[in-house]
Each structure stands twice: as C-alpha cells, then as structure tokens.
XYZ file of N, CA and C in Angstrom:
747
model
N 0.835 -1.200 0.000
C 0.000 0.000 0.000
C 0.870 1.251 0.000
N 0.287 2.375 -0.332
C 0.998 3.647 -0.284
C 0.309 4.550 0.737
N 0.996 5.611 1.120
C 0.400 6.561 2.048
C -0.719 7.377 1.409
N -0.910 7.178 0.125
C -1.987 7.868 -0.597
C -3.259 7.025 -0.648
N -3.236 5.841 0.002
C -4.403 4.985 -0.011
C -4.610 4.262 -1.318
N -3.542 4.099 -2.093
C -3.612 3.439 -3.401
C -2.765 2.174 -3.391
N -3.127 1.204 -4.221
C -2.315 -0.009 -4.295
C -0.912 0.298 -4.827
N 0.047 -0.509 -4.438
C 1.389 -0.397 -5.015
C 1.298 -0.607 -6.523
N 2.111 0.097 -7.253
C 2.122 -0.044 -8.704
C 1.350 1.029 -9.432
N 0.553 1.818 -8.716
C -0.154 2.930 -9.355
C 0.847 4.048 -9.640
N 0.887 4.485 -10.892
C 1.839 5.509 -11.317
C 1.178 6.828 -11.700
N -0.136 6.811 -11.890
C -0.834 8.026 -12.333
C -2.241 8.050 -11.761
N -2.748 9.251 -11.558
C -4.095 9.454 -11.039
C -4.889 10.310 -12.028
N -6.082 9.844 -12.367
C -6.936 10.493 -13.353
C -8.190 10.993 -12.644
N -8.349 12.316 -12.551
C -9.403 12.910 -11.748
C -10.511 13.517 -12.611
N -11.750 13.160 -12.304
C -12.889 13.897 -12.838
C -12.884 15.294 -12.216
N -13.580 16.227 -12.854
C -13.607 17.607 -12.357
C -14.807 17.875 -11.457
N -16.003 17.894 -12.063
C -17.212 18.273 -11.339
C -17.571 17.231 -10.289
N -17.636 17.666 -9.041
C -18.002 16.763 -7.964
C -16.827 16.073 -7.313
N -15.684 16.056 -7.982
C -14.475 15.467 -7.406
C -13.510 16.567 -6.988
N -13.193 17.458 -7.917
C -12.279 18.566 -7.615
C -13.054 19.825 -7.234
N -14.134 20.088 -7.952
C -14.900 21.316 -7.718
C -16.333 21.011 -7.323
N -16.982 22.007 -6.747
C -18.365 21.882 -6.304
C -19.351 22.299 -7.390
N -18.891 22.264 -8.624
C -19.733 22.707 -9.729
C -20.841 21.728 -10.074
N -20.829 20.511 -9.489
C -21.915 19.575 -9.766
C -23.260 20.185 -9.362
N -23.277 20.918 -8.255
C -24.513 21.559 -7.808
C -24.949 22.622 -8.805
N -23.987 23.364 -9.328
C -24.295 24.404 -10.302
C -24.783 23.779 -11.609
N -24.139 22.681 -12.022
C -24.586 21.963 -13.213
C -26.026 21.486 -13.042
N -26.326 20.888 -11.899
C -27.669 20.362 -11.664
C -28.706 21.471 -11.723
N -28.385 22.633 -11.160
C -29.324 23.757 -11.186
C -29.534 24.264 -12.609
N -28.450 24.306 -13.402
C -28.575 24.762 -14.787
C -29.387 23.773 -15.617
N -29.171 22.467 -15.389
C -29.978 21.463 -16.085
C -31.444 21.595 -15.703
N -31.724 21.767 -14.420
C -33.124 21.864 -13.977
C -33.818 23.058 -14.617
N -33.148 24.202 -14.598
C -33.738 25.394 -15.201
C -34.012 25.167 -16.686
N -33.073 24.540 -17.367
C -33.199 24.299 -18.811
C -34.315 23.317 -19.123
N -34.299 22.163 -18.466
C -35.286 21.129 -18.771
C -36.697 21.545 -18.332
N -36.806 22.184 -17.177
C -38.144 22.607 -16.725
C -38.744 23.609 -17.702
N -37.931 24.543 -18.156
C -38.417 25.528 -19.125
C -38.844 24.836 -20.418
N -38.032 23.897 -20.895
C -38.361 23.179 -22.129
C -39.634 22.366 -21.977
N -39.775 21.649 -20.871
C -40.959 20.818 -20.666
C -42.223 21.663 -20.561
N -42.124 22.820 -19.937
C -43.280 23.728 -19.882
C -43.634 24.237 -21.269
N -42.617 24.540 -22.059
C -42.857 25.032 -23.419
C -43.587 23.992 -24.262
N -43.245 22.712 -24.069
C -43.893 21.651 -24.843
C -45.347 21.466 -24.430
N -45.603 21.576 -23.121
C -46.979 21.462 -22.637
C -47.609 20.107 -22.900
N -46.817 19.031 -22.844
C -47.346 17.685 -23.086
C -47.885 17.095 -21.781
N -49.173 17.213 -21.558
C -49.777 16.635 -20.369
C -49.367 17.352 -19.100
N -49.398 16.641 -17.971
C -49.078 17.235 -16.678
C -47.578 17.499 -16.568
N -47.233 18.714 -16.147
C -45.824 19.081 -16.021
C -45.177 18.311 -14.875
N -44.081 17.622 -15.169
C -43.305 16.902 -14.164
C -41.882 17.430 -14.210
N -41.475 18.212 -13.210
C -40.173 18.885 -13.276
C -38.995 17.923 -13.208
N -37.865 18.410 -13.688
C -36.595 17.702 -13.584
C -36.165 17.683 -12.131
N -35.818 16.511 -11.615
C -35.350 16.373 -10.238
C -33.837 16.583 -10.224
N -33.398 17.642 -9.540
C -31.984 18.021 -9.562
C -31.086 17.041 -8.818
N -31.667 16.056 -8.154
C -30.860 15.009 -7.509
C -31.027 13.691 -8.254
N -32.233 13.147 -8.246
C -32.459 11.823 -8.838
C -32.253 11.822 -10.350
N -32.896 12.756 -11.063
C -32.747 12.801 -12.522
C -31.336 13.182 -12.925
N -30.753 14.097 -12.174
C -29.376 14.515 -12.496
C -28.414 13.334 -12.383
N -28.483 12.608 -11.249
C -27.563 11.495 -11.042
C -27.809 10.355 -12.033
N -29.052 10.138 -12.397
C -29.381 8.995 -13.251
C -29.147 9.268 -14.733
N -29.429 10.481 -15.173
C -29.480 10.720 -16.619
C -28.410 11.640 -17.189
N -27.829 12.530 -16.396
C -26.910 13.495 -17.006
C -25.537 13.583 -16.351
N -25.416 13.191 -15.095
C -24.149 13.358 -14.379
C -23.033 12.578 -15.067
N -21.961 13.273 -15.404
C -20.784 12.642 -15.984
C -20.829 12.448 -17.479
N -21.985 12.700 -18.103
C -22.104 12.489 -19.543
C -21.768 13.764 -20.311
N -21.314 13.634 -21.559
C -21.209 14.818 -22.410
C -22.570 15.493 -22.512
N -22.560 16.794 -22.720
C -23.793 17.583 -22.658
C -24.896 17.040 -23.564
N -24.576 16.765 -24.815
C -25.604 16.289 -25.747
C -26.149 14.933 -25.323
N -25.278 14.068 -24.793
C -25.743 12.770 -24.312
C -26.707 12.937 -23.146
N -26.430 13.910 -22.279
C -27.332 14.179 -21.164
C -28.701 14.617 -21.643
N -28.738 15.462 -22.671
C -30.017 15.898 -23.235
C -30.776 14.692 -23.775
N -30.119 13.880 -24.576
C -30.780 12.722 -25.185
C -31.298 11.750 -24.130
N -30.448 11.463 -23.138
C -30.782 10.448 -22.147
C -31.952 10.871 -21.277
N -31.934 12.118 -20.796
C -33.052 12.561 -19.963
C -34.339 12.649 -20.763
N -34.292 13.250 -21.947
C -35.517 13.387 -22.739
C -36.077 12.016 -23.109
N -35.212 11.045 -23.374
C -35.691 9.691 -23.675
C -36.462 9.114 -22.493
N -36.046 9.464 -21.270
C -36.754 8.968 -20.088
C -38.158 9.544 -19.993
N -38.390 10.650 -20.681
C -39.712 11.282 -20.703
C -40.432 11.028 -22.031
N -39.855 10.145 -22.852
C -40.491 9.810 -24.120
C -40.413 10.911 -25.158
N -39.412 11.777 -25.040
C -39.252 12.900 -25.960
C -38.027 12.675 -26.832
N -38.180 12.867 -28.122
C -37.056 12.764 -29.054
C -36.984 14.035 -29.877
N -35.797 14.627 -29.941
C -35.591 15.863 -30.686
C -34.630 15.619 -31.843
N -34.729 16.423 -32.904
C -33.702 16.356 -33.953
C -32.349 16.746 -33.372
N -31.289 16.211 -33.955
C -29.953 16.443 -33.414
C -29.539 17.904 -33.524
N -29.789 18.532 -34.681
C -29.340 19.902 -34.872
C -27.842 19.960 -35.089
N -27.268 21.146 -34.962
C -25.828 21.326 -35.139
C -25.246 22.041 -33.922
N -23.930 21.897 -33.675
C -23.318 22.473 -32.475
C -23.511 23.979 -32.328
N -23.752 24.686 -33.447
C -23.920 26.135 -33.343
C -25.396 26.557 -33.298
N -26.304 25.616 -33.018
C -27.718 25.976 -32.884
C -27.906 26.986 -31.755
N -28.763 27.985 -31.941
C -29.029 28.939 -30.861
C -29.744 28.259 -29.700
N -29.644 28.821 -28.501
C -30.222 28.185 -27.310
C -31.737 28.017 -27.347
N -32.433 28.775 -28.178
C -33.889 28.662 -28.211
C -34.389 27.676 -29.262
N -33.466 26.984 -29.942
C -33.869 26.026 -30.966
C -34.159 24.663 -30.324
N -35.258 24.043 -30.695
C -35.684 22.774 -30.092
C -34.961 21.598 -30.747
N -33.671 21.542 -30.522
C -32.842 20.434 -30.977
C -31.995 19.972 -29.800
N -31.378 18.800 -29.943
C -30.484 18.316 -28.898
C -29.363 19.324 -28.653
N -28.754 19.801 -29.717
C -27.641 20.737 -29.585
C -28.113 22.090 -29.057
N -29.268 22.545 -29.522
C -29.793 23.817 -29.049
C -30.088 23.794 -27.562
N -30.705 22.705 -27.096
C -31.019 22.599 -25.677
C -29.736 22.491 -24.848
N -28.745 21.777 -25.382
C -27.461 21.700 -24.692
C -26.797 23.058 -24.593
N -26.899 23.861 -25.647
C -26.330 25.204 -25.613
C -27.080 26.106 -24.641
N -28.389 25.873 -24.515
C -29.168 26.647 -23.540
C -28.673 26.337 -22.127
N -28.450 25.052 -21.873
C -27.935 24.673 -20.554
C -26.569 25.292 -20.300
N -25.690 25.287 -21.305
C -24.353 25.831 -21.101
C -24.393 27.333 -20.832
N -25.288 28.038 -21.505
C -25.441 29.468 -21.236
C -25.845 29.704 -19.781
N -26.807 28.887 -19.313
C -27.262 29.024 -17.922
C -26.122 28.700 -16.951
N -25.336 27.675 -17.294
C -24.227 27.285 -16.431
C -23.198 28.406 -16.322
N -22.800 28.977 -17.464
C -21.783 30.020 -17.446
C -22.249 31.241 -16.657
N -23.528 31.578 -16.767
C -24.060 32.703 -15.996
C -23.972 32.429 -14.503
N -24.282 31.190 -14.110
C -24.229 30.847 -12.689
C -22.787 30.845 -12.178
N -21.866 30.339 -12.991
C -20.464 30.322 -12.577
C -19.931 31.743 -12.412
N -20.257 32.602 -13.364
C -19.784 33.985 -13.290
C -20.422 34.736 -12.125
N -21.678 34.405 -11.811
C -22.383 35.108 -10.735
C -21.902 34.666 -9.355
N -21.634 33.361 -9.214
C -21.295 32.853 -7.890
C -19.885 32.353 -7.741
N -19.120 32.365 -8.811
C -17.766 31.846 -8.736
C -17.744 30.331 -8.689
N -16.563 29.768 -8.559
C -16.371 28.324 -8.499
C -15.616 27.996 -7.216
N -16.121 27.023 -6.493
C -15.455 26.574 -5.268
C -14.845 25.205 -5.486
N -13.678 25.002 -4.908
C -13.015 23.701 -4.971
C -13.179 22.977 -3.646
N -13.076 21.657 -3.685
C -13.018 20.866 -2.462
C -11.583 20.910 -1.961
N -11.376 21.528 -0.805
C -10.016 21.692 -0.285
C -9.321 20.350 -0.082
N -10.078 19.350 0.378
C -9.486 18.031 0.585
C -8.978 17.424 -0.704
N -9.674 17.680 -1.805
C -9.242 17.161 -3.106
C -7.953 17.829 -3.549
N -7.883 19.155 -3.397
C -6.665 19.862 -3.803
C -5.465 19.408 -2.981
N -5.667 19.216 -1.675
C -4.559 18.739 -0.831
C -4.124 17.348 -1.263
N -5.079 16.504 -1.605
C -4.743 15.142 -2.018
C -3.970 15.147 -3.341
N -4.421 15.960 -4.283
C -3.727 16.025 -5.576
C -2.306 16.548 -5.388
N -2.140 17.514 -4.524
C -0.791 18.014 -4.239
C 0.071 16.912 -3.631
N -0.522 16.099 -2.745
C 0.218 14.995 -2.136
C 0.576 13.938 -3.179
N -0.349 13.683 -4.109
C -0.093 12.736 -5.190
C 1.127 13.176 -6.003
N 1.160 14.446 -6.360
C 2.270 14.954 -7.156
C 3.575 14.947 -6.355
N 3.479 15.272 -5.066
C 4.674 15.238 -4.226
C 5.213 13.816 -4.094
N 4.308 12.830 -4.229
C 4.710 11.439 -4.155
C 5.259 10.895 -5.461
N 5.343 11.737 -6.480
C 5.942 11.331 -7.739
C 4.983 10.744 -8.752
N 3.680 10.766 -8.479
C 2.702 10.244 -9.431
C 2.300 11.341 -10.417
N 1.963 10.935 -11.630
C 1.513 11.880 -12.640
C 0.011 12.076 -12.507
N -0.498 13.207 -13.002
C -1.911 13.538 -12.800
C -2.558 14.029 -14.090
N -3.846 13.717 -14.212
C -4.648 14.193 -15.343
C -6.017 14.577 -14.838
N -6.629 15.541 -15.502
C -8.034 15.849 -15.261
C -8.797 15.354 -16.476
N -9.886 14.618 -16.222
C -10.690 14.012 -17.281
C -12.134 14.425 -17.054
N -12.655 15.257 -17.940
C -13.983 15.835 -17.733
C -14.752 15.904 -19.036
N -16.061 15.733 -18.944
C -16.916 15.911 -20.117
C -17.139 17.385 -20.440
N -16.799 18.265 -19.498
C -17.095 19.685 -19.643
C -16.211 20.360 -20.683
N -16.802 21.237 -21.469
C -16.024 22.072 -22.383
C -15.506 23.318 -21.667
N -15.897 23.502 -20.412
C -15.460 24.652 -19.622
C -14.371 24.274 -18.630
N -13.786 23.100 -18.799
C -12.845 22.560 -17.819
C -11.671 23.503 -17.555
N -11.010 23.958 -18.627
C -9.823 24.804 -18.433
C -10.181 26.102 -17.708
N -11.287 26.731 -18.074
C -11.693 27.975 -17.424
C -11.958 27.751 -15.939
N -12.578 26.612 -15.605
C -12.871 26.319 -14.201
C -11.582 26.070 -13.426
N -10.646 25.327 -14.015
C -9.367 25.092 -13.347
C -8.620 26.405 -13.106
N -8.673 27.286 -14.078
C -8.014 28.580 -13.908
C -8.697 29.399 -12.820
N -10.016 29.268 -12.713
C -10.759 30.028 -11.707
C -10.379 29.611 -10.290
N -9.977 28.357 -10.110
C -9.570 27.888 -8.780
C -8.046 27.775 -8.673
N -7.338 28.305 -9.678
C -5.874 28.331 -9.694
C -5.290 26.929 -9.544
N -5.848 25.979 -10.324
C -5.415 24.585 -10.198
C -4.925 23.991 -11.510
N -4.803 24.784 -12.554
C -4.414 24.233 -13.854
C -3.042 23.566 -13.797
N -2.144 24.134 -13.003
C -0.783 23.608 -12.932
C -0.676 22.284 -12.186
N -1.770 21.828 -11.571
C -1.739 20.578 -10.820
C -1.859 19.346 -11.719
N -2.051 19.563 -13.021
C -2.302 18.433 -13.915
C -1.322 18.427 -15.083
N -0.813 17.233 -15.367
C 0.137 17.070 -16.462
C -0.559 17.026 -17.810
N -1.821 16.643 -17.822
C -2.587 16.630 -19.070
C -4.061 16.826 -18.754
N -4.808 17.227 -19.771
C -6.241 17.493 -19.635
C -6.966 16.864 -20.812
N -7.950 16.019 -20.516
C -8.814 15.460 -21.549
C -10.243 15.868 -21.177
N -10.735 16.913 -21.827
C -12.064 17.435 -21.507
C -12.956 17.347 -22.732
N -14.101 18.016 -22.676
C -15.029 17.957 -23.792
C -14.449 18.489 -25.086
N -13.604 19.497 -24.990
C -12.985 20.070 -26.188
C -11.981 19.090 -26.790
N -11.125 18.535 -25.947
C -10.120 17.577 -26.420
C -10.801 16.324 -26.978
N -11.848 15.860 -26.296
C -12.560 14.667 -26.766
C -13.152 14.886 -28.153
N -13.706 16.081 -28.390
C -14.274 16.380 -29.704
C -13.176 16.421 -30.772
N -12.027 17.015 -30.428
C -10.919 17.084 -31.381
C -10.402 15.698 -31.749
N -10.401 14.777 -30.782
C -9.852 13.433 -31.016
C -10.932 12.426 -31.421
N -12.194 12.840 -31.405
C -13.272 11.933 -31.745
C -13.504 10.855 -30.704
N -13.331 11.207 -29.413
C -13.488 10.240 -28.330
C -14.938 10.187 -27.870
N -15.506 9.003 -27.703
C -16.844 8.902 -27.116
C -16.791 9.292 -25.647
N -17.907 9.706 -25.096
C -17.939 10.129 -23.701
C -18.171 8.977 -22.744
N -18.032 9.267 -21.447
C -18.339 8.292 -20.411
C -19.818 7.862 -20.576
N -20.139 6.604 -20.319
C -19.381 5.571 -19.612
C -18.332 4.828 -20.447
N -18.133 5.212 -21.700
C -17.029 4.642 -22.472
C -15.720 5.064 -21.802
N -14.765 4.154 -21.667
C -13.509 4.509 -20.982
C -12.538 5.327 -21.826
N -12.898 5.642 -23.073
C -11.959 6.288 -23.986
C -11.299 7.551 -23.425
N -12.039 8.476 -22.773
C -11.360 9.679 -22.257
C -10.287 9.351 -21.213
N -10.588 8.408 -20.321
C -9.597 8.020 -19.311
C -8.417 7.294 -19.948
N -8.695 6.432 -20.919
C -7.610 5.731 -21.605
C -6.709 6.709 -22.349
N -7.327 7.747 -22.935
C -6.545 8.759 -23.632
C -5.642 9.506 -22.657
N -6.174 9.825 -21.480
C -5.371 10.530 -20.475
C -4.205 9.663 -20.010
N -4.475 8.379 -19.769
C -3.390 7.478 -19.370
C -2.329 7.410 -20.461
N -2.789 7.355 -21.719
C -1.840 7.339 -22.826
C -1.001 8.595 -22.880
N -1.642 9.742 -22.649
C -0.899 11.006 -22.630
C 0.183 10.993 -21.557
N -0.103 10.324 -20.451
C 0.854 10.274 -19.340
C 1.880 9.162 -19.501
N 1.696 8.329 -20.514
C 2.652 7.263 -20.774
C 2.548 6.082 -19.838
N 1.323 5.812 -19.318
C 1.144 4.675 -18.417
C 0.032 3.769 -18.936
N 0.100 2.494 -18.569
C -0.962 1.557 -18.885
C -2.155 1.798 -17.961
N -3.336 1.397 -18.431
C -4.533 1.560 -17.604
C -4.370 0.858 -16.258
N -3.716 -0.287 -16.258
C -3.542 -1.046 -15.014
C -2.674 -0.331 -13.992
N -1.936 0.697 -14.428
C -1.075 1.466 -13.528
C -1.669 2.831 -13.206
N -2.956 3.025 -13.526
C -3.604 4.310 -13.284
C -4.834 4.131 -12.396
N -5.079 5.116 -11.548
C -6.264 5.140 -10.696
C -7.230 6.193 -11.218
N -8.517 5.857 -11.195
C -9.572 6.764 -11.633
C -10.320 7.281 -10.413
N -10.595 8.578 -10.395
C -11.328 9.209 -9.296
C -12.577 9.863 -9.877
N -13.747 9.381 -9.476
C -15.013 9.819 -10.074
C -16.120 9.883 -9.028
N -17.103 10.744 -9.272
C -18.288 10.779 -8.413
C -19.543 10.321 -9.142
N -19.464 10.127 -10.462
C -20.629 9.770 -11.265
C -20.662 8.278 -11.546
N -21.876 7.736 -11.637
C -22.022 6.315 -11.946
C -21.427 6.001 -13.313
N -21.593 6.927 -14.269
C -21.009 6.723 -15.597
C -19.493 6.655 -15.508
N -18.904 7.405 -14.594
C -17.466 7.365 -14.409
C -16.997 6.053 -13.808
N -17.803 5.501 -12.883
C -17.476 4.185 -12.315
C -17.467 3.131 -13.415
N -18.480 3.179 -14.269
C -18.580 2.215 -15.365
C -17.393 2.355 -16.320
N -16.975 3.582 -16.569
C -15.814 3.807 -17.435
C -14.558 3.230 -16.816
N -14.395 3.423 -15.508
C -13.229 2.884 -14.835
C -13.182 1.372 -14.886
N -14.334 0.744 -14.688
C -14.392 -0.718 -14.733
C -14.153 -1.237 -16.152
N -14.815 -0.594 -17.127
C -14.679 -1.050 -18.520
C -13.264 -0.893 -19.044
N -12.534 0.112 -18.526
C -11.172 0.351 -18.991
C -10.126 -0.485 -18.287
N -10.553 -1.295 -17.290
C -9.642 -2.168 -16.545
C -8.507 -1.376 -15.895
N -8.888 -0.279 -15.234
C -7.885 0.538 -14.553
C -7.455 -0.133 -13.256
N -6.274 0.261 -12.784
C -5.704 -0.389 -11.618
C -6.487 -0.180 -10.344
N -7.165 0.944 -10.216
C -7.951 1.236 -9.011
C -8.992 2.279 -9.381
N -10.204 2.099 -8.868
C -11.293 3.043 -9.155
C -11.833 3.555 -7.823
N -11.715 4.858 -7.612
C -12.149 5.494 -6.370
C -13.447 6.247 -6.619
N -14.490 5.859 -5.906
C -15.757 6.580 -5.975
C -15.799 7.658 -4.913
N -16.164 8.868 -5.313
C -16.276 9.989 -4.378
C -17.758 10.251 -4.164
N -18.225 9.969 -2.967
C -19.665 10.028 -2.679
C -20.026 11.375 -2.062
N -20.604 12.245 -2.885
C -21.033 13.563 -2.390
C -22.535 13.609 -2.102
N -23.282 12.589 -2.551
C -24.754 12.675 -2.460
C -25.383 11.440 -1.820
N -24.598 10.617 -1.127
C -25.164 9.463 -0.452
C -25.504 8.304 -1.363
N -24.629 8.011 -2.333
C -24.870 6.895 -3.239
C -23.698 5.909 -3.234
N -23.158 5.653 -2.051
C -21.982 4.788 -1.937
C -22.239 3.395 -2.505
N -23.380 2.813 -2.178
C -23.672 1.464 -2.664
C -23.752 1.430 -4.193
N -24.372 2.440 -4.765
C -24.492 2.498 -6.223
C -23.120 2.666 -6.868
N -22.255 3.472 -6.265
C -20.910 3.647 -6.804
C -20.158 2.317 -6.802
N -20.285 1.573 -5.719
C -19.613 0.270 -5.655
C -20.176 -0.698 -6.678
N -21.499 -0.729 -6.805
C -22.101 -1.683 -7.735
C -21.781 -1.347 -9.189
N -21.441 -0.089 -9.455
C -21.095 0.321 -10.821
C -19.591 0.262 -11.095
N -18.800 -0.181 -10.104
C -17.397 -0.393 -10.419
C -16.363 0.161 -9.461
N -16.761 0.877 -8.404
C -15.766 1.446 -7.489
C -15.086 0.359 -6.668
N -13.768 0.457 -6.536
C -13.027 -0.438 -5.649
C -13.123 0.035 -4.206
N -13.239 1.337 -4.028
C -13.425 1.915 -2.706
C -14.226 3.198 -2.865
N -14.872 3.644 -1.784
C -15.676 4.865 -1.814
C -15.297 5.727 -0.624
N -15.099 7.009 -0.878
C -14.804 7.980 0.177
C -15.725 9.172 0.017
N -15.904 9.909 1.088
C -16.688 11.141 0.991
C -15.807 12.341 0.692
N -14.506 12.194 0.880
C -13.547 13.259 0.589
C -12.210 12.602 0.268
N -11.504 13.117 -0.723
C -10.237 12.496 -1.101
C -9.203 12.542 0.011
N -9.328 13.518 0.910
C -8.393 13.587 2.026
C -8.486 12.336 2.898
N -9.634 11.632 2.844
C -9.811 10.419 3.638
C -8.907 9.280 3.171
N -8.359 9.382 1.946
C -7.523 8.308 1.407
C -6.133 8.275 2.034
N -5.669 9.389 2.533
C -4.314 9.461 3.071
C -4.144 8.434 4.210
N -3.078 7.663 4.118
C -2.742 6.657 5.137
C -3.829 5.598 5.293
N -4.629 5.407 4.252
C -5.687 4.412 4.320
C -5.297 3.195 3.494
N -5.469 2.024 4.049
C -5.117 0.803 3.320
C -6.169 0.519 2.274
N -5.782 0.296 1.005
C -6.752 0.010 -0.045
C -7.526 -1.262 0.244
N -8.764 -1.284 -0.172
C -9.566 -2.494 -0.049
C -9.052 -3.554 -1.007
N -9.148 -4.777 -0.585
C -8.716 -5.881 -1.446
C -9.646 -6.031 -2.619
C-alpha cells in the first residue's frame, strides 16, 4: 500500500472535475433543472413533471457529455428531438440547441457565484504529485480549463482530456472509458497502472470497462452502494480520507 491509499504499482491518477475537484456539480444540476423545466413547460405535453436536480441529475446526465445528457433525460420522458448542429441557438428545439441553452445558464451561474473547490481534493492532488505520481483531469465539460483557472489549479495536472479535447480526437464520452484511456496514454502509463477518481455512476462504469488499476468513488450525495455496484473499488466522501488508508482488497 501507499500513504496515498492506493495499491502499489499505481503511477498516475486520473481525476474527474465536477463533484471530485470542484463543487460545480450543484451548479450543473441547477442549470440542467432550469433548462429542462423551461423546455418541458414550453412543450406542454400533459401534466408538467419537473426535472429532479438530484435523482434525474444522477441517473441521466451526471458525468455524460452535454448532448448525451439531453438525449438520455428526454428519452426517459419519451421525448425525441432532432440532433441539430453544435452552433444551434439556445432557443432552438434540438439536442444541440437545448445543450447550448444549458451551457449558457451554467456560465451565468459560474460567473455570478464563482467556483469553489473541495479543499481536501486539492490537498490530495498536491500529495499525489509530491509522491511522484503523474496527474490528469478528465472531464466531459467544455469549460474545464476555465474552471481550473478560476480555482488556480491548472498547474496541478500534467494533461487534460475534456469535452474540447474529446471532440478534437473523436473520443466517445463516459461511460465509455476512452477519455480516461486517452489521459493514461498522454501520461505514458498503462490503464492497469492508473487510478480513476469519479463521483458519477457513468465514471465508475468507465473505470471498470477500462480495466484501470484502481477506481475510487467519491460520494457527495449518499450513493456509496451504487458507486460500488457500478465499479468502485473503494468509496470515500472526501479524497483527504484516502491518506494513510489501506486500499480495499
């Protein structure tokens, strides 16, 4: 074992952003709720049933690329929209248009309230780097770099695979392990020598599917059992809890 709570042989750590490093998961959920509730009211199909910022967020959109989140949630309500194009305006009733509406709402909330980081996560990442391990941030967000700069954490990562990089490389989003595998490749390590840190069920599935050396679930919303059943080797409520902790067998 290591003093970082990781198995021996781990050479790199791959961190999700929202919910693991930053508290933006709450802001994302609020932006999704505002977007979907407005859209559902506009459609007026039967009795209005609002988007649940906890249950629906965790089940249908958390950890997914923006367009996938739109498709997945709307499918749960029996709604199908044309795909549209990435430059669709926010008021256009397409998958891309609705995703752009959500992103506009998100950016307004971030600018209005700022971005907060989890102090325990930043301390842990600093300890990881001090221990000689390489680090990557792996996020579906296209705003990843701006958020890292807002919390002065960009220098903590040797590589970044976010929504922009994934689009440039043609990588599918989580739960496909491709973004994490790409980050491990950028760092020059095999998946078996890398640990994944995620708070989303889709991220757990990606870690398991990619056969990574260790998968750490970060439980911010009381879903420890679900994180384990979807692939976590261990679950913590804060990354600082991993220090001096023996990894689970």
